[in-house]
Amino acid sequence: MLNDDLSKEKSFRVLAIQEHESISIDIEKIKAYQYDSLFFEQKAFERPMQLFGKMTGYMQLVFDGKVKMYRFDYLIQSTSSSKRMTNSYVQSDFYLERENQQQMTLVRKGAFRKNIKLYFKDCPLLVEQIELKRLKFKDLNKIIEFYNEYCE
């Protein structure tokens, strides 16, 4: 299930295994849910090139700590007019959120080094590793782990 699939629904059906009954819950009342070992939280966020301000959707919590990292999956569809074919794929965006801050920061590959150095400017050792290109976008998990463990 894509994270934004649940956001489009008005209600969510839950199956109680023991009673074999299902109940409907108003989607606005679900602030978080767990699917297997994955934990999702309802978050307000901004998307690039968005027309209507903040969106609300369910994001997967990837890392918890001083800086939390969330992943938001969504479907990209493109249609070829000449061949009348639709191509679709899943795109993932990553968002960072600091403790005691409501603003989430979108992290993308473009201008990654510049933006991530600004975000972690309070941890000179981490910024140095990013400047030396020892840590890149593909190392985002390591960057968050390092910050949460070693930085103030």
PDB file of C-alpha atoms in Angstrom:
ATOM      1  CA  MET A   1       0.000   0.000   0.000  1.00  0.00           C
ATOM      2  CA  LEU A   2       1.368   3.421  -0.892  1.00  0.00           C
ATOM      3  CA  ASN A   3       1.459   5.949   1.939  1.00  0.00           C
ATOM      4  CA  ASP A   4      -0.850   8.328   0.134  1.00  0.00           C
ATOM      5  CA  ASP A   5      -3.389   5.591  -0.734  1.00  0.00           C
ATOM      6  CA  LEU A   6      -4.737   5.635   2.811  1.00  0.00           C
ATOM      7  CA  SER A   7      -4.858   9.449   2.817  1.00  0.00           C
ATOM      8  CA  LYS A   8      -7.359   9.434  -0.074  1.00  0.00           C
ATOM      9  CA  GLU A   9      -9.875   7.302   1.796  1.00  0.00           C
ATOM     10  CA  LYS A  10     -12.648   8.679   4.020  1.00  0.00           C
ATOM     11  CA  SER A  11     -12.645   5.709   6.351  1.00  0.00           C
ATOM     12  CA  PHE A  12     -10.464   2.747   7.131  1.00  0.00           C
ATOM     13  CA  ARG A  13     -11.702  -0.780   7.815  1.00  0.00           C
ATOM     14  CA  VAL A  14     -10.043  -2.803  10.540  1.00  0.00           C
ATOM     15  CA  LEU A  15     -10.501  -6.539  10.856  1.00  0.00           C
ATOM     16  CA  ALA A  16     -10.520  -7.900  14.387  1.00  0.00           C
ATOM     17  CA  ILE A  17      -8.942 -11.325  13.919  1.00  0.00           C
ATOM     18  CA  GLN A  18     -10.482 -12.980  16.982  1.00  0.00           C
ATOM     19  CA  GLU A  19     -14.058 -11.847  16.391  1.00  0.00           C
ATOM     20  CA  HIS A  20     -13.852 -11.972  12.568  1.00  0.00           C
ATOM     21  CA  GLU A  21     -15.658  -8.643  12.429  1.00  0.00           C
ATOM     22  CA  SER A  22     -14.579  -5.429  10.847  1.00  0.00           C
ATOM     23  CA  ILE A  23     -15.174  -1.869  12.015  1.00  0.00           C
ATOM     24  CA  SER A  24     -14.917   1.453  10.186  1.00  0.00           C
ATOM     25  CA  ILE A  25     -12.870   4.284  11.625  1.00  0.00           C
ATOM     26  CA  ASP A  26     -13.019   7.862  10.336  1.00  0.00           C
ATOM     27  CA  ILE A  27      -9.675   8.454   8.594  1.00  0.00           C
ATOM     28  CA  GLU A  28      -9.211  11.801  10.373  1.00  0.00           C
ATOM     29  CA  LYS A  29      -9.065   9.962  13.708  1.00  0.00           C
ATOM     30  CA  ILE A  30      -6.124   7.762  12.669  1.00  0.00           C
ATOM     31  CA  LYS A  31      -2.925   9.582  13.632  1.00  0.00           C
ATOM     32  CA  ALA A  32      -0.625   6.578  13.199  1.00  0.00           C
ATOM     33  CA  TYR A  33      -0.724   2.910  12.276  1.00  0.00           C
ATOM     34  CA  GLN A  34       1.592  -0.058  12.096  1.00  0.00           C
ATOM     35  CA  TYR A  35       1.752  -2.514   9.207  1.00  0.00           C
ATOM     36  CA  ASP A  36       3.962  -5.502  10.028  1.00  0.00           C
ATOM     37  CA  SER A  37       7.152  -3.909  11.388  1.00  0.00           C
ATOM     38  CA  LEU A  38       6.593  -0.579   9.591  1.00  0.00           C
ATOM     39  CA  PHE A  39       5.266   2.394  11.544  1.00  0.00           C
ATOM     40  CA  PHE A  40       3.410   5.243   9.799  1.00  0.00           C
ATOM     41  CA  GLU A  41       2.450   8.650  11.195  1.00  0.00           C
ATOM     42  CA  GLN A  42       0.051  11.230   9.819  1.00  0.00           C
ATOM     43  CA  LYS A  43       2.119  14.329   8.999  1.00  0.00           C
ATOM     44  CA  ALA A  44       1.531  17.699   7.376  1.00  0.00           C
ATOM     45  CA  PHE A  45       4.157  18.447   4.731  1.00  0.00           C
ATOM     46  CA  GLU A  46       4.855  20.550   1.673  1.00  0.00           C
ATOM     47  CA  ARG A  47       5.668  19.160  -1.737  1.00  0.00           C
ATOM     48  CA  PRO A  48       7.712  20.866  -4.440  1.00  0.00           C
ATOM     49  CA  MET A  49       5.574  22.547  -7.099  1.00  0.00           C
ATOM     50  CA  GLN A  50       2.474  22.114  -4.957  1.00  0.00           C
ATOM     51  CA  LEU A  51      -0.517  24.300  -5.719  1.00  0.00           C
ATOM     52  CA  PHE A  52      -2.504  24.240  -2.495  1.00  0.00           C
ATOM     53  CA  GLY A  53      -0.104  24.614   0.456  1.00  0.00           C
ATOM     54  CA  LYS A  54       0.446  21.860   2.998  1.00  0.00           C
ATOM     55  CA  MET A  55      -0.764  18.314   2.461  1.00  0.00           C
ATOM     56  CA  THR A  56      -1.461  15.676   5.076  1.00  0.00           C
ATOM     57  CA  GLY A  57      -0.477  12.097   4.523  1.00  0.00           C
ATOM     58  CA  TYR A  58       0.912   8.992   6.168  1.00  0.00           C
ATOM     59  CA  MET A  59       4.690   8.739   6.212  1.00  0.00           C
ATOM     60  CA  GLN A  60       6.810   5.806   7.216  1.00  0.00           C
ATOM     61  CA  LEU A  61       9.032   6.552  10.216  1.00  0.00           C
ATOM     62  CA  VAL A  62      12.484   5.356   9.141  1.00  0.00           C
ATOM     63  CA  PHE A  63      14.565   6.739  12.038  1.00  0.00           C
ATOM     64  CA  ASP A  64      13.485   8.041  15.411  1.00  0.00           C
ATOM     65  CA  GLY A  65      15.674  10.313  17.516  1.00  0.00           C
ATOM     66  CA  LYS A  66      16.726  13.952  17.789  1.00  0.00           C
ATOM     67  CA  VAL A  67      16.233  14.037  14.038  1.00  0.00           C
ATOM     68  CA  LYS A  68      13.487  11.812  12.681  1.00  0.00           C
ATOM     69  CA  MET A  69      13.512  10.653   9.085  1.00  0.00           C
ATOM     70  CA  TYR A  70      10.277   9.866   7.265  1.00  0.00           C
ATOM     71  CA  ARG A  71       9.688   8.295   3.870  1.00  0.00           C
ATOM     72  CA  PHE A  72       6.722   9.228   1.705  1.00  0.00           C
ATOM     73  CA  ASP A  73       5.946   6.975  -1.295  1.00  0.00           C
ATOM     74  CA  TYR A  74       3.732   8.104  -4.133  1.00  0.00           C
ATOM     75  CA  LEU A  75       2.810   6.922  -7.597  1.00  0.00           C
ATOM     76  CA  ILE A  76       4.079   8.705 -10.708  1.00  0.00           C
ATOM     77  CA  GLN A  77       2.119   8.066 -13.894  1.00  0.00           C
ATOM     78  CA  SER A  78       3.030   9.222 -17.355  1.00  0.00           C
ATOM     79  CA  THR A  79       1.174   8.602 -20.576  1.00  0.00           C
ATOM     80  CA  SER A  80       2.726   8.415 -23.992  1.00  0.00           C
ATOM     81  CA  SER A  81       0.331  10.083 -26.432  1.00  0.00           C
ATOM     82  CA  SER A  82       1.863   8.409 -29.483  1.00  0.00           C
ATOM     83  CA  LYS A  83       1.698   4.884 -28.096  1.00  0.00           C
ATOM     84  CA  ARG A  84      -1.289   5.379 -25.781  1.00  0.00           C
ATOM     85  CA  MET A  85       0.561   3.618 -23.013  1.00  0.00           C
ATOM     86  CA  THR A  86       0.689   4.496 -19.354  1.00  0.00           C
ATOM     87  CA  ASN A  87       3.893   4.047 -17.447  1.00  0.00           C
ATOM     88  CA  SER A  88       3.860   4.194 -13.667  1.00  0.00           C
ATOM     89  CA  TYR A  89       6.424   3.819 -10.906  1.00  0.00           C
ATOM     90  CA  VAL A  90       6.749   4.524  -7.204  1.00  0.00           C
ATOM     91  CA  GLN A  91       8.783   7.550  -6.130  1.00  0.00           C
ATOM     92  CA  SER A  92      10.053   8.028  -2.568  1.00  0.00           C
ATOM     93  CA  ASP A  93      10.732  11.349  -0.876  1.00  0.00           C
ATOM     94  CA  PHE A  94      12.517  11.695   2.441  1.00  0.00           C
ATOM     95  CA  TYR A  95      11.672  14.277   5.082  1.00  0.00           C
ATOM     96  CA  LEU A  96      13.603  15.247   8.201  1.00  0.00           C
ATOM     97  CA  GLU A  97      12.076  16.578  11.393  1.00  0.00           C
ATOM     98  CA  ARG A  98      13.919  17.847  14.459  1.00  0.00           C
ATOM     99  CA  GLU A  99      12.624  17.456  17.994  1.00  0.00           C
ATOM    100  CA  ASN A 100      10.399  20.363  19.043  1.00  0.00           C
ATOM    101  CA  GLN A 101      10.017  21.661  15.476  1.00  0.00           C
ATOM    102  CA  GLN A 102       6.873  21.362  13.390  1.00  0.00           C
ATOM    103  CA  GLN A 103       8.534  22.136  10.049  1.00  0.00           C
ATOM    104  CA  MET A 104       9.573  19.115   8.021  1.00  0.00           C
ATOM    105  CA  THR A 105      12.460  19.412   5.544  1.00  0.00           C
ATOM    106  CA  LEU A 106      12.354  17.619   2.203  1.00  0.00           C
ATOM    107  CA  VAL A 107      15.676  15.980   1.289  1.00  0.00           C
ATOM    108  CA  ARG A 108      16.359  15.297  -2.366  1.00  0.00           C
ATOM    109  CA  LYS A 109      19.368  14.397  -4.454  1.00  0.00           C
ATOM    110  CA  GLY A 110      19.513  17.775  -6.224  1.00  0.00           C
ATOM    111  CA  ALA A 111      21.555  20.309  -4.185  1.00  0.00           C
ATOM    112  CA  PHE A 112      21.844  17.625  -1.491  1.00  0.00           C
ATOM    113  CA  ARG A 113      25.267  18.576  -0.159  1.00  0.00           C
ATOM    114  CA  LYS A 114      24.455  22.279   0.165  1.00  0.00           C
ATOM    115  CA  ASN A 115      21.080  21.683   1.838  1.00  0.00           C
ATOM    116  CA  ILE A 116      22.156  18.901   4.193  1.00  0.00           C
ATOM    117  CA  LYS A 117      25.196  20.902   5.382  1.00  0.00           C
ATOM    118  CA  LEU A 118      22.867  23.752   6.329  1.00  0.00           C
ATOM    119  CA  TYR A 119      20.463  21.402   8.076  1.00  0.00           C
ATOM    120  CA  PHE A 120      23.241  19.853  10.181  1.00  0.00           C
ATOM    121  CA  LYS A 121      25.356  23.001  10.648  1.00  0.00           C
ATOM    122  CA  ASP A 122      25.265  22.403  14.424  1.00  0.00           C
ATOM    123  CA  CYS A 123      27.455  19.287  13.961  1.00  0.00           C
ATOM    124  CA  PRO A 124      30.803  20.362  12.408  1.00  0.00           C
ATOM    125  CA  LEU A 125      32.212  16.834  12.289  1.00  0.00           C
ATOM    126  CA  LEU A 126      29.271  15.626  10.203  1.00  0.00           C
ATOM    127  CA  VAL A 127      29.415  18.705   7.923  1.00  0.00           C
ATOM    128  CA  GLU A 128      33.119  18.045   7.325  1.00  0.00           C
ATOM    129  CA  GLN A 129      32.400  14.471   6.174  1.00  0.00           C
ATOM    130  CA  ILE A 130      29.709  15.778   3.807  1.00  0.00           C
ATOM    131  CA  GLU A 131      32.033  18.497   2.434  1.00  0.00           C
ATOM    132  CA  LEU A 132      34.736  15.885   1.785  1.00  0.00           C
ATOM    133  CA  LYS A 133      32.122  13.836  -0.118  1.00  0.00           C
ATOM    134  CA  ARG A 134      32.574  10.892   2.233  1.00  0.00           C
ATOM    135  CA  LEU A 135      28.833  11.008   2.906  1.00  0.00           C
ATOM    136  CA  LYS A 136      26.418  11.447   0.016  1.00  0.00           C
ATOM    137  CA  PHE A 137      22.678  11.181  -0.633  1.00  0.00           C
ATOM    138  CA  LYS A 138      22.909   7.380  -0.737  1.00  0.00           C
ATOM    139  CA  ASP A 139      24.290   7.570   2.838  1.00  0.00           C
ATOM    140  CA  LEU A 140      21.315   9.473   4.240  1.00  0.00           C
ATOM    141  CA  ASN A 141      20.579   6.684   6.741  1.00  0.00           C
ATOM    142  CA  LYS A 142      24.178   6.832   8.025  1.00  0.00           C
ATOM    143  CA  ILE A 143      24.015  10.630   8.278  1.00  0.00           C
ATOM    144  CA  ILE A 144      20.878  10.510  10.433  1.00  0.00           C
ATOM    145  CA  GLU A 145      22.266   7.688  12.597  1.00  0.00           C
ATOM    146  CA  PHE A 146      25.533   9.595  13.110  1.00  0.00           C
ATOM    147  CA  TYR A 147      23.778  12.827  14.026  1.00  0.00           C
ATOM    148  CA  ASN A 148      21.403  11.153  16.459  1.00  0.00           C
ATOM    149  CA  GLU A 149      24.219   9.273  18.180  1.00  0.00           C
ATOM    150  CA  TYR A 150      27.142  11.714  18.233  1.00  0.00           C
ATOM    151  CA  CYS A 151      25.905  15.281  17.763  1.00  0.00           C
ATOM    152  CA  GLU A 152      24.292  17.648  20.261  1.00  0.00           C
TER     153      GLU A 152
END
